[in-house]
Amino acid sequence: MNNTQSLRERLSKNPGVVLEGLAASAALPMNEVIECLPAAMWQRLAGEKMAELLLEMASWGDVTVIMHSSDVIMEFTGPIPAGEFSHGFFNLPGPTGLHGHLRVGNCGAIYAVERPFMGRDTASVLFTNHEGGVMFKVFLGRDSKGEISGSQLEALHRFFASDAATFG
């Protein structure tokens, strides 16, 4: 049995594991691990939709942006600022809160992932580079009851449905 077959079986039984850990132990890029999740849990768009999706997300309100490396898991909760192209980057402006400079041309694919994690339903967007590594993730916000924001989830579904998304 190859790595991906084994991962598919494992993730069908327990999709709520830390995917980065699985990717490292299986020596696979994250995009391959994501695509081993049960088919109903993920969708993929082409990476060239990155700036368009980030502009859409700027209207969603508070989300949690996560950068996960072997050394740190960094999280920011708040709104994504409306970005703009300048000097070869897609810039997220602002003196405080989330801001930075993104090389959107490095985005190979965008995944919408809905799966249980730590006992809760989650919905996230994972931006992957051309090598299959995760650039960063955006988790949808939660309402006062701790449930995924319904309006954000609808907006995510609408965005992925409006384009040629590949379904798991």
mmCIF file of C-alpha atoms in Angstrom:
data_model
loop_
_atom_site.group_PDB
_atom_site.id
_atom_site.type_symbol
_atom_site.label_atom_id
_atom_site.label_comp_id
_atom_site.label_asym_id
_atom_site.label_seq_id
_atom_site.Cartn_x
_atom_site.Cartn_y
_atom_site.Cartn_z
ATOM 1 C CA MET A 1 0.000 0.000 0.000
ATOM 2 C CA ASN A 2 1.441 3.395 -0.925
ATOM 3 C CA ASN A 3 1.516 6.501 1.277
ATOM 4 C CA THR A 4 -1.581 8.137 -0.197
ATOM 5 C CA GLN A 5 -3.714 4.979 0.034
ATOM 6 C CA SER A 6 -2.697 4.576 3.672
ATOM 7 C CA LEU A 7 -3.429 8.247 4.389
ATOM 8 C CA ARG A 8 -6.848 8.047 2.714
ATOM 9 C CA GLU A 9 -7.789 5.143 4.971
ATOM 10 C CA ARG A 10 -6.445 6.877 8.074
ATOM 11 C CA LEU A 11 -8.161 10.183 7.276
ATOM 12 C CA SER A 12 -11.461 8.476 6.488
ATOM 13 C CA LYS A 13 -11.453 7.180 10.076
ATOM 14 C CA ASN A 14 -10.057 10.327 11.715
ATOM 15 C CA PRO A 15 -10.045 13.456 9.535
ATOM 16 C CA GLY A 16 -9.390 15.692 12.554
ATOM 17 C CA VAL A 17 -5.649 15.121 12.877
ATOM 18 C CA VAL A 18 -2.964 17.777 12.417
ATOM 19 C CA LEU A 19 -2.364 17.577 8.683
ATOM 20 C CA GLU A 20 1.117 19.103 8.889
ATOM 21 C CA GLY A 21 2.211 16.244 11.155
ATOM 22 C CA LEU A 22 0.874 13.688 8.701
ATOM 23 C CA ALA A 23 2.593 15.414 5.801
ATOM 24 C CA ALA A 24 5.915 15.393 7.645
ATOM 25 C CA SER A 25 5.674 11.755 8.738
ATOM 26 C CA ALA A 26 4.583 10.607 5.269
ATOM 27 C CA ALA A 27 7.170 12.812 3.518
ATOM 28 C CA LEU A 28 4.419 14.266 1.319
ATOM 29 C CA PRO A 29 3.565 17.867 0.475
ATOM 30 C CA MET A 30 0.487 19.267 2.199
ATOM 31 C CA ASN A 31 -1.572 19.468 -0.986
ATOM 32 C CA GLU A 32 -1.324 15.685 -1.383
ATOM 33 C CA VAL A 33 -2.370 15.178 2.241
ATOM 34 C CA ILE A 34 -5.343 17.548 1.836
ATOM 35 C CA GLU A 35 -6.442 15.555 -1.197
ATOM 36 C CA CYS A 36 -6.376 12.366 0.906
ATOM 37 C CA LEU A 37 -9.188 13.747 3.080
ATOM 38 C CA PRO A 38 -12.644 12.339 2.330
ATOM 39 C CA ALA A 39 -13.847 13.864 -0.938
ATOM 40 C CA ALA A 40 -16.756 15.732 0.673
ATOM 41 C CA MET A 41 -14.325 17.682 2.881
ATOM 42 C CA TRP A 42 -12.342 19.624 0.290
ATOM 43 C CA GLN A 43 -12.488 21.614 -2.929
ATOM 44 C CA ARG A 44 -9.644 23.091 -4.984
ATOM 45 C CA LEU A 45 -9.338 26.240 -7.073
ATOM 46 C CA ALA A 46 -6.451 27.425 -9.214
ATOM 47 C CA GLY A 47 -3.935 29.592 -7.389
ATOM 48 C CA GLU A 48 -4.456 32.548 -9.718
ATOM 49 C CA LYS A 49 -7.720 33.198 -7.831
ATOM 50 C CA MET A 50 -5.752 34.151 -4.679
ATOM 51 C CA ALA A 51 -6.032 37.952 -4.931
ATOM 52 C CA GLU A 52 -9.695 37.771 -5.936
ATOM 53 C CA LEU A 53 -10.520 35.536 -2.970
ATOM 54 C CA LEU A 54 -8.575 37.712 -0.528
ATOM 55 C CA LEU A 55 -10.478 40.767 -1.774
ATOM 56 C CA GLU A 56 -13.717 38.862 -1.204
ATOM 57 C CA MET A 57 -12.567 37.845 2.282
ATOM 58 C CA ALA A 58 -11.963 41.505 3.160
ATOM 59 C CA SER A 59 -15.755 41.856 3.422
ATOM 60 C CA TRP A 60 -16.237 38.835 5.692
ATOM 61 C CA GLY A 61 -15.281 40.340 9.043
ATOM 62 C CA ASP A 62 -13.128 38.561 11.600
ATOM 63 C CA VAL A 63 -11.306 35.414 10.524
ATOM 64 C CA THR A 64 -8.220 33.674 11.901
ATOM 65 C CA VAL A 65 -5.099 33.683 9.736
ATOM 66 C CA ILE A 66 -2.578 30.971 10.618
ATOM 67 C CA MET A 67 1.001 30.459 9.509
ATOM 68 C CA HIS A 68 2.291 27.033 10.552
ATOM 69 C CA SER A 69 5.938 26.042 10.262
ATOM 70 C CA SER A 70 8.043 23.464 12.053
ATOM 71 C CA ASP A 71 9.049 26.190 14.507
ATOM 72 C CA VAL A 72 5.903 28.194 15.160
ATOM 73 C CA ILE A 73 2.156 28.338 14.762
ATOM 74 C CA MET A 74 1.318 32.040 14.452
ATOM 75 C CA GLU A 75 -2.326 33.153 14.576
ATOM 76 C CA PHE A 76 -4.059 36.455 13.973
ATOM 77 C CA THR A 77 -7.781 36.983 14.472
ATOM 78 C CA GLY A 78 -9.377 40.012 12.870
ATOM 79 C CA PRO A 79 -10.435 41.265 9.461
ATOM 80 C CA ILE A 80 -8.350 40.805 6.324
ATOM 81 C CA PRO A 81 -7.692 44.240 4.817
ATOM 82 C CA ALA A 82 -8.608 44.907 1.187
ATOM 83 C CA GLY A 83 -5.397 44.424 -0.757
ATOM 84 C CA GLU A 84 -3.962 46.038 -3.836
ATOM 85 C CA PHE A 85 -1.223 45.264 -6.356
ATOM 86 C CA SER A 86 1.956 47.327 -6.178
ATOM 87 C CA HIS A 87 5.682 46.744 -6.703
ATOM 88 C CA GLY A 88 5.193 43.101 -7.673
ATOM 89 C CA PHE A 89 3.224 42.165 -4.562
ATOM 90 C CA PHE A 90 -0.382 41.932 -3.493
ATOM 91 C CA ASN A 91 -0.198 44.250 -0.501
ATOM 92 C CA LEU A 92 -2.415 44.061 2.558
ATOM 93 C CA PRO A 93 -2.188 47.627 3.872
ATOM 94 C CA GLY A 94 -2.577 48.928 7.384
ATOM 95 C CA PRO A 95 -0.554 50.339 10.254
ATOM 96 C CA THR A 96 -1.983 47.769 12.702
ATOM 97 C CA GLY A 97 -3.717 44.442 12.491
ATOM 98 C CA LEU A 98 -2.966 42.078 9.647
ATOM 99 C CA HIS A 99 -0.760 43.579 6.973
ATOM 100 C CA GLY A 100 1.939 42.331 4.640
ATOM 101 C CA HIS A 101 3.095 41.653 1.111
ATOM 102 C CA LEU A 102 2.101 38.505 -0.762
ATOM 103 C CA ARG A 103 3.645 36.950 -3.848
ATOM 104 C CA VAL A 104 0.336 35.773 -5.278
ATOM 105 C CA GLY A 105 2.103 34.310 -8.314
ATOM 106 C CA ASN A 106 3.570 31.695 -5.983
ATOM 107 C CA CYS A 107 0.113 30.324 -5.157
ATOM 108 C CA GLY A 108 -0.397 27.029 -6.954
ATOM 109 C CA ALA A 109 -3.802 26.074 -5.559
ATOM 110 C CA ILE A 110 -6.418 27.154 -3.044
ATOM 111 C CA TYR A 111 -8.285 24.606 -0.940
ATOM 112 C CA ALA A 112 -11.563 25.033 0.915
ATOM 113 C CA VAL A 113 -11.515 22.449 3.704
ATOM 114 C CA GLU A 114 -14.415 21.608 6.001
ATOM 115 C CA ARG A 115 -13.616 18.983 8.606
ATOM 116 C CA PRO A 116 -13.805 18.272 12.309
ATOM 117 C CA PHE A 117 -10.794 19.362 14.362
ATOM 118 C CA MET A 118 -10.372 19.218 18.141
ATOM 119 C CA GLY A 119 -14.005 18.235 18.575
ATOM 120 C CA ARG A 120 -15.435 21.100 16.521
ATOM 121 C CA ASP A 121 -16.479 21.608 12.936
ATOM 122 C CA THR A 122 -14.041 23.868 11.093
ATOM 123 C CA ALA A 123 -13.982 25.598 7.741
ATOM 124 C CA SER A 124 -10.758 26.962 6.331
ATOM 125 C CA VAL A 125 -9.023 28.116 3.191
ATOM 126 C CA LEU A 126 -5.491 26.871 2.581
ATOM 127 C CA PHE A 127 -3.332 28.708 0.069
ATOM 128 C CA THR A 128 -0.637 26.356 -1.250
ATOM 129 C CA ASN A 129 2.464 27.148 -3.261
ATOM 130 C CA HIS A 130 3.544 25.386 -6.448
ATOM 131 C CA GLU A 131 5.439 22.770 -4.432
ATOM 132 C CA GLY A 132 2.306 21.899 -2.444
ATOM 133 C CA GLY A 133 3.336 23.590 0.804
ATOM 134 C CA VAL A 134 0.853 25.748 2.690
ATOM 135 C CA MET A 135 1.609 29.455 2.413
ATOM 136 C CA PHE A 136 -0.991 30.268 5.078
ATOM 137 C CA LYS A 137 -4.489 29.301 6.186
ATOM 138 C CA VAL A 138 -7.601 31.331 6.880
ATOM 139 C CA PHE A 139 -10.137 29.837 9.281
ATOM 140 C CA LEU A 140 -13.646 31.204 9.146
ATOM 141 C CA GLY A 141 -14.868 33.136 12.163
ATOM 142 C CA ARG A 142 -17.304 31.904 14.782
ATOM 143 C CA ASP A 143 -20.512 33.362 16.145
ATOM 144 C CA SER A 144 -21.356 33.996 19.813
ATOM 145 C CA LYS A 145 -22.335 30.321 20.218
ATOM 146 C CA GLY A 146 -18.974 29.143 18.875
ATOM 147 C CA GLU A 147 -20.432 27.960 15.575
ATOM 148 C CA ILE A 148 -18.826 28.698 12.210
ATOM 149 C CA SER A 149 -20.092 32.023 10.877
ATOM 150 C CA GLY A 150 -23.007 31.168 8.609
ATOM 151 C CA SER A 151 -22.524 34.221 6.411
ATOM 152 C CA GLN A 152 -18.820 33.483 5.932
ATOM 153 C CA LEU A 153 -19.515 29.833 5.128
ATOM 154 C CA GLU A 154 -22.133 30.868 2.563
ATOM 155 C CA ALA A 155 -19.676 33.345 1.029
ATOM 156 C CA LEU A 156 -16.985 30.657 0.837
ATOM 157 C CA HIS A 157 -19.364 28.190 -0.819
ATOM 158 C CA ARG A 158 -20.548 30.876 -3.237
ATOM 159 C CA PHE A 159 -16.977 31.792 -4.224
ATOM 160 C CA PHE A 160 -15.953 28.198 -4.866
ATOM 161 C CA ALA A 161 -19.210 27.480 -6.714
ATOM 162 C CA SER A 162 -18.752 30.528 -8.958
ATOM 163 C CA ASP A 163 -15.570 29.147 -10.452
ATOM 164 C CA ALA A 164 -14.263 25.882 -11.799
ATOM 165 C CA ALA A 165 -13.552 24.291 -8.437
ATOM 166 C CA THR A 166 -12.356 20.710 -8.346
ATOM 167 C CA PHE A 167 -14.250 18.708 -5.768
ATOM 168 C CA GLY A 168 -12.541 15.968 -3.768
#
